[in-house]
Coordinates of C-alpha atoms in Angstrom, one line a residue:
Chain A
M592 CA 3.0 -17.9 -32.4
N593 CA 0.0 -16.9 -29.6
D594 CA 0.0 -13.8 -29.4
Q595 CA -2.8 -13.9 -26.4
K596 CA -2.2 -12.2 -23.2
K597 CA -2.5 -14.2 -19.6
V598 CA -3.1 -13.2 -16.6
S599 CA -2.6 -14.1 -13.7
I600 CA -4.3 -14.5 -10.2
I601 CA -3.4 -15.6 -6.7
V602 CA -6.5 -15.6 -4.5
F603 CA -4.9 -15.8 -0.5
S604 CA -8.1 -13.5 0.9
G605 CA -11.6 -15.1 1.8
D606 CA -13.0 -11.5 1.7
L607 CA -16.0 -11.3 -0.2
D608 CA -15.1 -6.9 -1.4
K609 CA -11.2 -8.5 -2.6
L610 CA -13.7 -11.9 -3.8
L611 CA -15.1 -9.3 -5.5
A612 CA -12.5 -7.3 -6.8
A613 CA -10.4 -10.6 -8.0
F614 CA -13.2 -11.4 -10.2
F615 CA -14.0 -7.6 -11.5
I616 CA -10.1 -8.0 -13.0
A617 CA -11.0 -12.3 -14.1
T618 CA -14.2 -11.9 -16.1
G619 CA -13.1 -8.3 -18.0
A620 CA -9.5 -10.4 -18.7
A621 CA -10.9 -12.9 -19.6
A622 CA -14.2 -11.0 -21.6
A623 CA -11.2 -8.8 -23.2
G624 CA -10.3 -11.9 -25.0
Q625 CA -7.4 -12.7 -22.4
Q626 CA -6.6 -16.1 -20.3
V627 CA -6.9 -15.8 -17.1
T628 CA -5.7 -18.4 -14.1
M629 CA -6.7 -18.1 -10.8
F630 CA -4.7 -20.0 -7.9
F631 CA -6.8 -20.0 -5.0
T632 CA -4.5 -20.7 -1.4
F633 CA -5.7 -20.7 2.1
W634 CA -8.4 -18.6 3.1
G635 CA -9.2 -17.6 -0.2
L636 CA -9.7 -21.8 -1.1
K637 CA -13.2 -20.8 0.9
L638 CA -14.7 -19.8 -2.0
I639 CA -13.8 -23.0 -4.4
Q640 CA -15.2 -25.5 -1.2
Q641 CA -18.4 -26.9 -2.0
T642 CA -21.2 -26.0 1.1
T643 CA -23.0 -28.9 0.9
V644 CA -20.7 -31.2 2.1
K645 CA -19.3 -31.8 5.7
P646 CA -15.7 -32.2 7.2
R647 CA -15.7 -35.7 7.7
G648 CA -12.6 -38.4 8.9
L649 CA -10.6 -35.8 9.5
N650 CA -8.6 -35.7 12.8
W651 CA -10.5 -32.5 15.6
L652 CA -7.8 -29.7 14.4
K653 CA -8.4 -30.2 11.0
K654 CA -12.4 -30.2 11.5
L655 CA -12.0 -26.9 14.3
F656 CA -10.3 -24.6 11.5
G657 CA -12.7 -26.4 8.9
L658 CA -15.5 -24.7 11.2
M659 CA -13.6 -21.6 11.8
L660 CA -14.7 -19.4 8.2
K661 CA -18.0 -21.1 6.2
P662 CA -17.5 -22.3 2.3
G663 CA -19.1 -20.9 -0.7
P664 CA -19.5 -17.0 -1.8
D665 CA -22.0 -15.9 0.0
R666 CA -21.0 -16.4 3.6
R667 CA -17.6 -14.0 2.5
A668 CA -17.3 -11.3 5.1
L669 CA -14.9 -7.5 4.6
S670 CA -12.3 -7.0 5.1
K671 CA -13.3 -4.1 6.9
M672 CA -16.4 -3.2 8.6
N673 CA -17.5 -6.3 8.6
F674 CA -20.0 -5.7 11.5
L675 CA -20.8 -8.7 12.6
G676 CA -22.1 -9.7 9.3
A677 CA -23.9 -6.3 8.6
G678 CA -21.3 -5.1 6.2
P679 CA -21.5 -7.8 3.6
V680 CA -25.2 -7.1 4.0
L681 CA -25.1 -4.0 2.8
L682 CA -23.1 -3.9 0.3
K683 CA -25.3 -7.0 -1.2
Q684 CA -27.3 -4.8 -1.2
L685 CA -26.4 -2.3 -2.3
M686 CA -24.5 -3.7 -5.5
R687 CA -28.3 -5.3 -5.9
Q688 CA -29.5 -1.8 -6.2
S689 CA -26.5 -0.9 -9.6
K690 CA -27.4 -4.0 -11.1
I691 CA -24.0 -5.2 -10.3
P692 CA -23.6 -9.4 -10.4
S693 CA -23.2 -10.9 -7.1
L694 CA -19.7 -12.8 -5.8
A695 CA -21.9 -16.3 -6.8
E696 CA -22.7 -14.5 -10.5
L697 CA -19.5 -13.5 -10.7
M698 CA -17.9 -17.2 -10.6
Q699 CA -20.4 -18.2 -12.9
T700 CA -19.6 -16.0 -15.8
A701 CA -15.5 -16.2 -15.3
K702 CA -16.1 -20.1 -15.8
S703 CA -18.0 -19.6 -19.0
L704 CA -15.1 -17.2 -20.1
G705 CA -12.7 -19.8 -19.7
V706 CA -11.3 -18.7 -16.7
K707 CA -9.4 -21.3 -15.1
F708 CA -9.6 -22.4 -11.6
V709 CA -6.5 -24.3 -9.8
A710 CA -7.1 -24.9 -5.7
C711 CA -3.6 -25.1 -3.9
S712 CA -2.4 -28.6 -2.4
T713 CA -0.4 -27.2 -0.1
S714 CA -3.1 -25.0 0.8
M715 CA -5.9 -28.7 0.8
E716 CA -3.0 -30.4 3.2
I717 CA -2.5 -27.6 5.8
M718 CA -5.6 -26.7 6.5
G719 CA -7.7 -31.1 5.8
V720 CA -9.7 -29.6 2.7
T721 CA -9.7 -33.4 0.5
R722 CA -10.6 -33.2 -3.8
Q723 CA -14.1 -34.5 -3.6
S724 CA -15.0 -32.0 -1.6
L725 CA -13.9 -29.2 -3.8
I726 CA -16.7 -27.1 -6.5
P727 CA -17.1 -29.1 -10.3
E728 CA -15.8 -25.5 -11.6
V729 CA -12.1 -26.1 -9.8
E730 CA -9.8 -27.7 -13.4
Q731 CA -7.1 -28.7 -11.2
V732 CA -4.8 -29.1 -8.3
A733 CA -1.3 -28.1 -8.0
G734 CA 1.7 -26.4 -6.3
V735 CA 3.2 -23.1 -6.3
T736 CA 5.7 -24.2 -9.0
T737 CA 2.9 -25.1 -11.9
F738 CA 1.7 -21.8 -10.4
L739 CA 4.8 -20.6 -11.5
V740 CA 4.7 -21.6 -14.6
E741 CA 1.4 -19.8 -15.1
A742 CA 2.8 -16.6 -13.6
Q743 CA 6.2 -16.1 -15.5
V744 CA 4.1 -16.1 -19.1
S745 CA 1.9 -13.2 -17.3
S746 CA 1.7 -10.5 -18.5
L747 CA -0.2 -9.2 -15.6
N748 CA 0.0 -10.9 -11.8
L749 CA -1.6 -10.2 -9.4
F750 CA -1.9 -10.9 -5.3
I751 CA -4.4 -10.1 -4.3
Chain B
M1360 CA 22.3 -13.8 -22.9
N1361 CA 21.7 -13.9 -19.3
D1362 CA 17.7 -15.6 -20.2
Q1363 CA 17.5 -16.3 -16.5
K1364 CA 13.6 -14.9 -14.4
K1365 CA 13.5 -13.1 -11.9
V1366 CA 11.2 -12.9 -8.9
S1367 CA 10.5 -10.0 -6.8
I1368 CA 8.3 -10.1 -3.8
I1369 CA 7.3 -6.2 -1.4
V1370 CA 6.5 -8.1 1.4
F1371 CA 4.6 -5.6 3.8
S1372 CA 2.5 -7.6 6.1
G1373 CA 3.5 -8.9 9.1
D1374 CA 1.3 -12.1 9.7
L1375 CA 2.2 -15.4 9.5
D1376 CA -0.2 -16.8 6.8
K1377 CA 1.3 -14.1 4.3
L1378 CA 4.3 -14.5 4.9
L1379 CA 3.5 -18.0 4.7
A1380 CA 2.3 -17.4 1.0
A1381 CA 5.6 -15.0 -0.3
F1382 CA 8.4 -17.9 1.2
F1383 CA 6.5 -20.3 -1.0
I1384 CA 6.4 -18.1 -3.8
A1385 CA 9.8 -16.9 -2.8
T1386 CA 11.3 -20.3 -2.2
G1387 CA 9.4 -22.6 -5.4
A1388 CA 10.4 -19.6 -7.7
A1389 CA 14.2 -20.3 -6.6
A1390 CA 14.4 -24.0 -6.2
A1391 CA 13.1 -23.3 -10.5
G1392 CA 15.8 -21.8 -10.7
Q1393 CA 14.7 -18.3 -10.7
Q1394 CA 16.4 -15.3 -9.6
V1395 CA 14.6 -13.9 -6.7
T1396 CA 13.7 -10.6 -4.4
M1397 CA 12.2 -10.1 -1.2
F1398 CA 11.9 -6.5 -0.4
F1399 CA 10.6 -6.4 2.9
T1400 CA 8.6 -3.0 4.5
F1401 CA 6.8 -1.6 7.1
W1402 CA 5.4 -4.4 8.7
G1403 CA 6.8 -7.0 6.7
L1404 CA 10.7 -5.8 9.3
K1405 CA 9.3 -7.5 12.1
L1406 CA 10.2 -11.0 10.7
I1407 CA 14.0 -9.5 9.4
Q1408 CA 14.8 -8.1 13.0
Q1409 CA 17.2 -10.3 14.9
T1410 CA 15.1 -11.6 18.4
T1411 CA 17.8 -11.2 21.1
V1412 CA 18.6 -7.0 20.6
K1413 CA 16.8 -4.8 22.8
P1414 CA 15.6 -1.0 21.7
R1415 CA 18.2 0.8 22.6
G1416 CA 19.4 4.6 22.2
L1417 CA 15.6 5.9 20.2
N1418 CA 13.4 8.4 20.8
W1419 CA 10.1 6.9 23.7
L1420 CA 8.1 6.7 20.0
K1421 CA 10.4 5.3 18.0
K1422 CA 10.2 2.5 20.8
L1423 CA 5.9 2.1 21.6
F1424 CA 5.8 1.1 18.0
G1425 CA 8.6 -1.5 18.6
L1426 CA 7.2 -2.6 21.0
M1427 CA 3.8 -3.1 19.2
L1428 CA 4.8 -6.3 17.8
K1429 CA 7.5 -9.0 18.6
P1430 CA 10.5 -9.4 15.6
G1431 CA 11.2 -13.0 14.7
P1432 CA 9.3 -15.4 12.1
D1433 CA 8.4 -17.3 15.0
R1434 CA 5.7 -14.5 16.9
R1435 CA 3.7 -13.9 14.1
A1436 CA 0.0 -13.0 14.2
L1437 CA -2.9 -14.5 11.8
S1438 CA -4.1 -11.7 9.5
K1439 CA -7.9 -13.8 10.4
M1440 CA -8.9 -15.3 13.0
N1441 CA -5.8 -15.4 15.5
F1442 CA -7.5 -15.4 18.5
L1443 CA -5.2 -13.9 20.7
G1444 CA -2.8 -16.9 18.7
A1445 CA -4.7 -19.7 19.0
G1446 CA -5.1 -19.3 15.3
P1447 CA -1.4 -19.3 14.5
V1448 CA -0.6 -22.3 17.1
L1449 CA -3.3 -24.3 15.2
L1450 CA -2.4 -23.5 11.8
K1451 CA 1.6 -24.5 12.9
Q1452 CA 0.5 -27.5 14.6
L1453 CA -1.4 -28.4 11.4
M1454 CA 1.5 -27.4 9.2
R1455 CA 3.9 -30.1 11.4
Q1456 CA 1.0 -32.0 10.8
S1457 CA 1.2 -32.4 7.5
K1458 CA 5.2 -32.0 7.8
I1459 CA 4.9 -28.6 6.2
P1460 CA 8.3 -26.2 6.6
S1461 CA 7.9 -23.7 9.6
L1462 CA 8.4 -20.5 8.6
A1463 CA 11.7 -20.2 10.2
E1464 CA 12.6 -23.6 7.8
L1465 CA 11.1 -21.8 5.6
M1466 CA 13.1 -18.3 5.9
Q1467 CA 17.1 -21.0 5.9
T1468 CA 15.5 -22.5 2.4
A1469 CA 15.0 -19.3 1.3
K1470 CA 18.8 -18.1 1.8
S1471 CA 20.6 -21.6 1.1
L1472 CA 18.8 -21.3 -2.6
G1473 CA 20.1 -17.5 -3.0
V1474 CA 16.8 -15.3 -2.2
K1475 CA 17.8 -12.2 -1.3
F1476 CA 16.9 -10.1 0.8
V1477 CA 16.5 -7.2 1.1
A1478 CA 15.2 -4.3 4.1
C1479 CA 13.8 -1.0 2.8
S1480 CA 15.8 2.1 3.8
T1481 CA 12.1 4.7 4.7
S1482 CA 10.5 2.2 6.8
M1483 CA 13.9 1.7 9.0
E1484 CA 14.2 4.9 9.1
I1485 CA 10.2 5.6 10.2
M1486 CA 9.9 2.4 12.9
G1487 CA 13.8 2.9 14.1
V1488 CA 15.3 -0.2 12.8
T1489 CA 19.4 0.4 12.9
R1490 CA 21.1 -2.0 10.4
Q1491 CA 22.2 -3.6 12.9
S1492 CA 18.9 -5.1 14.6
L1493 CA 18.3 -7.0 12.0
I1494 CA 19.8 -10.4 11.4
P1495 CA 22.4 -11.2 9.1
E1496 CA 20.8 -13.1 6.6
V1497 CA 19.8 -9.0 4.8
E1498 CA 22.5 -8.9 2.6
Q1499 CA 20.9 -4.8 1.7
V1500 CA 19.5 -2.0 3.2
A1501 CA 17.7 -0.4 0.4
G1502 CA 14.9 2.6 -0.6
V1503 CA 12.5 1.9 -3.2
T1504 CA 14.5 3.4 -5.9
T1505 CA 16.4 0.2 -6.2
F1506 CA 14.2 -2.2 -6.0
L1507 CA 11.9 -0.4 -8.4
V1508 CA 15.1 -0.9 -10.9
E1509 CA 15.2 -4.9 -9.9
A1510 CA 11.2 -4.8 -10.3
Q1511 CA 11.6 -3.5 -13.7
V1512 CA 13.5 -6.4 -15.2
S1513 CA 11.2 -8.9 -13.0
S1514 CA 8.8 -11.1 -14.7
L1515 CA 6.7 -11.4 -11.9
N1516 CA 5.8 -9.1 -9.3
L1517 CA 4.0 -8.8 -5.5
F1518 CA 2.6 -6.7 -3.7
I1519 CA 2.3 -9.4 -0.1
Chain C
M902 CA 9.1 4.0 -30.6
N903 CA 8.7 4.6 -27.3
D904 CA 10.8 2.7 -23.9
Q905 CA 9.4 4.1 -21.4
K906 CA 8.6 1.6 -19.0
K907 CA 5.1 1.8 -17.4
V908 CA 4.0 1.6 -13.7
S909 CA 0.4 0.5 -12.7
I910 CA -1.2 0.2 -9.3
I911 CA -4.3 -1.0 -7.8
V912 CA -5.3 1.4 -5.0
F913 CA -7.1 -1.3 -3.5
S914 CA -6.9 -0.4 0.5
G915 CA -8.5 3.0 2.3
D916 CA -6.0 1.8 5.4
L917 CA -2.8 4.9 5.9
D918 CA -0.4 2.3 5.7
K919 CA -1.1 0.7 2.3
L920 CA -1.6 3.9 0.8
L921 CA 2.2 5.1 1.5
A922 CA 3.2 2.0 0.2
A923 CA 1.4 2.5 -3.0
F924 CA 2.1 6.4 -2.7
F925 CA 6.3 5.4 -2.1
I926 CA 6.4 3.3 -5.2
A927 CA 4.8 5.6 -7.5
T928 CA 6.4 9.1 -6.5
G929 CA 9.5 6.5 -7.1
A930 CA 9.5 5.2 -9.7
A931 CA 7.6 8.7 -11.4
A932 CA 10.5 10.0 -10.1
A933 CA 13.0 7.7 -12.2
G934 CA 11.0 9.5 -15.6
Q935 CA 8.8 5.8 -15.6
Q936 CA 5.1 6.3 -15.8
V937 CA 2.4 5.5 -13.6
T938 CA -0.8 5.2 -13.0
M939 CA -3.4 4.7 -9.7
F940 CA -6.2 3.1 -10.7
F941 CA -8.7 3.9 -6.8
T942 CA -11.3 1.2 -6.4
F943 CA -13.5 -0.5 -3.5
W944 CA -11.7 0.9 0.1
G945 CA -8.7 2.9 -1.3
L946 CA -12.3 5.8 -3.3
K947 CA -11.7 7.0 -0.4
L948 CA -9.0 8.4 -0.5
I949 CA -9.9 10.8 -3.7
Q950 CA -12.8 11.7 -2.5
Q951 CA -13.7 16.1 -1.1
T952 CA -13.5 16.2 2.7
T953 CA -15.8 18.9 2.2
V954 CA -18.8 17.4 0.3
K955 CA -22.0 16.0 1.9
P956 CA -23.9 13.5 0.6
R957 CA -26.6 14.5 -0.9
G958 CA -29.5 13.0 -2.9
L959 CA -28.2 9.4 -1.7
N960 CA -30.2 6.6 -0.9
W961 CA -29.9 5.6 2.8
L962 CA -28.3 2.9 1.9
K963 CA -25.3 4.2 0.3
K964 CA -25.3 7.2 2.8
L965 CA -24.7 5.5 5.7
F966 CA -22.1 3.4 3.4
G967 CA -20.6 6.1 2.1
L968 CA -20.9 7.4 6.2
M969 CA -18.8 5.1 8.3
L970 CA -15.8 6.0 6.4
K971 CA -14.8 9.5 6.3
P972 CA -12.4 10.7 3.0
G973 CA -9.3 12.8 2.6
P974 CA -5.9 11.6 3.1
D975 CA -5.6 12.9 6.2
R976 CA -8.4 10.4 8.5
R977 CA -7.0 6.7 7.0
A978 CA -6.7 4.0 10.0
L979 CA -4.2 1.9 9.7
S980 CA -4.1 -2.0 8.6
K981 CA -2.4 -3.1 11.8
M982 CA -2.0 -1.7 15.1
N983 CA -4.6 1.0 14.9
F984 CA -5.6 1.4 18.6
L985 CA -9.0 3.6 17.1
G986 CA -6.9 6.2 16.2
A987 CA -3.8 6.3 17.6
G988 CA -1.7 3.6 15.7
P989 CA -2.2 6.5 13.4
V990 CA -1.0 10.0 15.4
L991 CA 2.1 8.0 16.2
L992 CA 3.1 6.9 13.2
K993 CA 2.8 10.4 11.6
Q994 CA 4.8 11.8 14.6
L995 CA 7.1 9.3 13.4
M996 CA 7.2 10.5 9.8
R997 CA 7.5 14.0 11.2
Q998 CA 10.1 13.4 12.7
S999 CA 12.6 11.5 10.3
K1000 CA 11.5 14.5 7.8
I1001 CA 9.3 11.6 5.9
P1002 CA 6.5 13.4 3.6
S1003 CA 2.5 12.8 4.4
L1004 CA 0.6 11.2 2.7
A1005 CA -1.1 14.5 1.3
E1006 CA 2.5 15.0 0.3
L1007 CA 3.1 12.1 -1.0
M1008 CA -0.4 12.7 -3.2
Q1009 CA 1.0 16.2 -4.3
T1010 CA 4.3 14.9 -5.5
A1011 CA 3.3 11.8 -7.1
K1012 CA 1.0 14.2 -9.3
S1013 CA 3.3 17.1 -10.0
L1014 CA 5.9 13.8 -11.5
G1015 CA 2.3 13.7 -13.6
V1016 CA 1.3 10.0 -11.9
K1017 CA -1.8 9.3 -13.2
F1018 CA -5.2 9.8 -10.7
V1019 CA -8.2 7.0 -12.2
A1020 CA -11.2 6.4 -10.0
C1021 CA -12.9 3.1 -11.0
S1022 CA -16.3 3.5 -11.7
T1023 CA -17.7 0.5 -10.6
S1024 CA -16.6 1.5 -6.8
M1025 CA -18.1 4.7 -7.6
E1026 CA -21.8 3.4 -8.2
I1027 CA -22.0 0.8 -5.7
M1028 CA -21.5 3.4 -3.2
G1029 CA -23.5 6.2 -4.8
V1030 CA -19.8 8.0 -5.0
T1031 CA -20.2 10.9 -7.7
R1032 CA -17.7 12.2 -10.2
Q1033 CA -18.3 15.7 -8.5
S1034 CA -17.7 14.5 -5.2
L1035 CA -13.8 13.3 -6.3
I1036 CA -11.4 15.9 -5.7
P1037 CA -10.0 17.4 -9.3
E1038 CA -6.6 15.5 -9.5
V1039 CA -8.1 12.5 -10.8
E1040 CA -8.1 12.9 -14.1
Q1041 CA -10.5 9.4 -15.6
V1042 CA -13.6 7.8 -14.3
A1043 CA -13.0 4.4 -16.0
G1044 CA -14.0 0.4 -15.8
V1045 CA -12.0 -2.5 -15.6
T1046 CA -11.2 -2.9 -18.7
T1047 CA -9.6 0.7 -19.3
F1048 CA -7.1 -0.2 -16.7
L1049 CA -6.4 -3.6 -18.2
V1050 CA -5.9 -2.0 -21.4
E1051 CA -3.0 -0.2 -19.2
A1052 CA -2.4 -2.7 -17.0
Q1053 CA -1.2 -4.8 -19.8
V1054 CA 1.4 -2.4 -21.4
S1055 CA 2.8 -1.9 -17.8
S1056 CA 6.3 -3.5 -16.9
L1057 CA 4.8 -3.4 -13.4
N1058 CA 1.5 -3.9 -11.6
L1059 CA 0.8 -4.7 -8.0
F1060 CA -2.4 -4.6 -5.7
I1061 CA -2.1 -3.0 -2.7

C-alpha cells in the first residue's frame, strides 16, 4: 500500500513571479516527502527550453513565435510591474538580500528532491519546440491524458 | 456505487491561451470517461455569450462593460503577446498547421462528450448578462454554492 | 471523527477581479459550513496590509517595491481592462447597483464566518512586509510547509 501524497502542478505561466510560486510549492512538497509532478505547458514551456539552442528548420511562423519569448529561468518577466525588465531585476535583488534561492537554484533543488518535469506534447507541437531543445532535466514528453492520470491520484492539484 | 471520477474547472479567464488549456483538459478528461463541469465566471462568461445578441434594455454602465470585450470563441485575446490581435492570429495559424482543433471546435467536442457548461449567476448579474444572451449549450445558471457542491466531490479542481 | 470539508485557497493575485472570485468562493464555502484557509502570497499580500502604515526602516529597494502597489481592498486594479483605474470604478459601480457586497465587505463576512487568513512568510521577507504592517484579521504568518499540511487535507484547493 502506497500512502505517499502526490502533488500535480500545471505550469502554464512563463512569468517569474508565478514560476517562483510553483517552485516554492513543488520543492516544499518534495522536501516533505511528497511525490511532485510539474506539467509544463504553453508559456511554461519556455522555462524548460535550453537557452543555447537556436530554432532551426522550423517554418517562419514557429520561428517568430519562438523568438518572442526568451527561454530559460534567467529572462522571465513579471506578470505585473514588469517595467520593461526593471521589475524582475528588482525582485531578484530583493531575493538575494533575503538569501532566498533564485528560480534557477529552485529548479536544481526540485530535481535533486525528485520532482518530475513533464513537457506538454501538444504545446510543443503548436510552438515548434523539439525534444532536443528541452533541458535534459525533463523526464517525459506527454499529452493531457497522461497528465490527467497523474492528477486524478494527486491530493493537491494546482493550475499556475 | 458510482466510481466515476469528476473534474470541476472554474473558467475565470477570457483569454484564448487559458481557454484552450481549460478545454484541452476538459475534453481530455471527458474522453477518458470522467464527468466534467465547467463553471464560467467573470471574463470567462464572454466565451459562452452569443455573438449575435445586442445588449438591450441595460443601463449604460452595463452596456459599456459589455462592449469592452467581444463575446464568443473567435475574438479572444492572448494573456501575453497579444500585440493588438496579431498574437491570436499567429497562434491560430500555428494550431491549424499542426491540425490542432480550434477553440470553437473544442467547445463542440466538449459538448458532444457530455461536458457540462454552467454560467455563474453573480457574474451575470454584475455584468448585465441575461440567460437569453447565453449560447444554448449552457445547461445551468448557478451561484457559487452550487459550484461548491460539485467541487467538493471532484477529484480534480482547477481555477483557470 | 471530523467530516468537515476543508477548502484551501492560495491568493497569489492582487487584482480586484481575482480577489473577488477568491472571496466569493471562500465566503460561499464557509457559509456552507466548510473550513476555509486563505494563504496570501506575493501580490495577494497587498490586500492584507494596513493602509495607514508607512514603510519605515526598510532599505530603498524594499521601499520602492512597497510603493509600487497600494495596500488594502479599495485600491486594487483589474487584471484586464483596468484603463488606469476606470475599470475598477466601473466594476464597483455595477456591483453596488446589483447590491453585491464589495471586496472590503466580503473580507469582513469571511472573518465573521471563520475563514482563516494566513500570510506567506517568504513573500513577506522578500517584499519587506512586517507582521505589524498586516491587518489584525491575519491569524498566522507561515511558510509553504504549513500551507501544504493544510492543502493535503483539503478537498478543494485553488491557486488564484
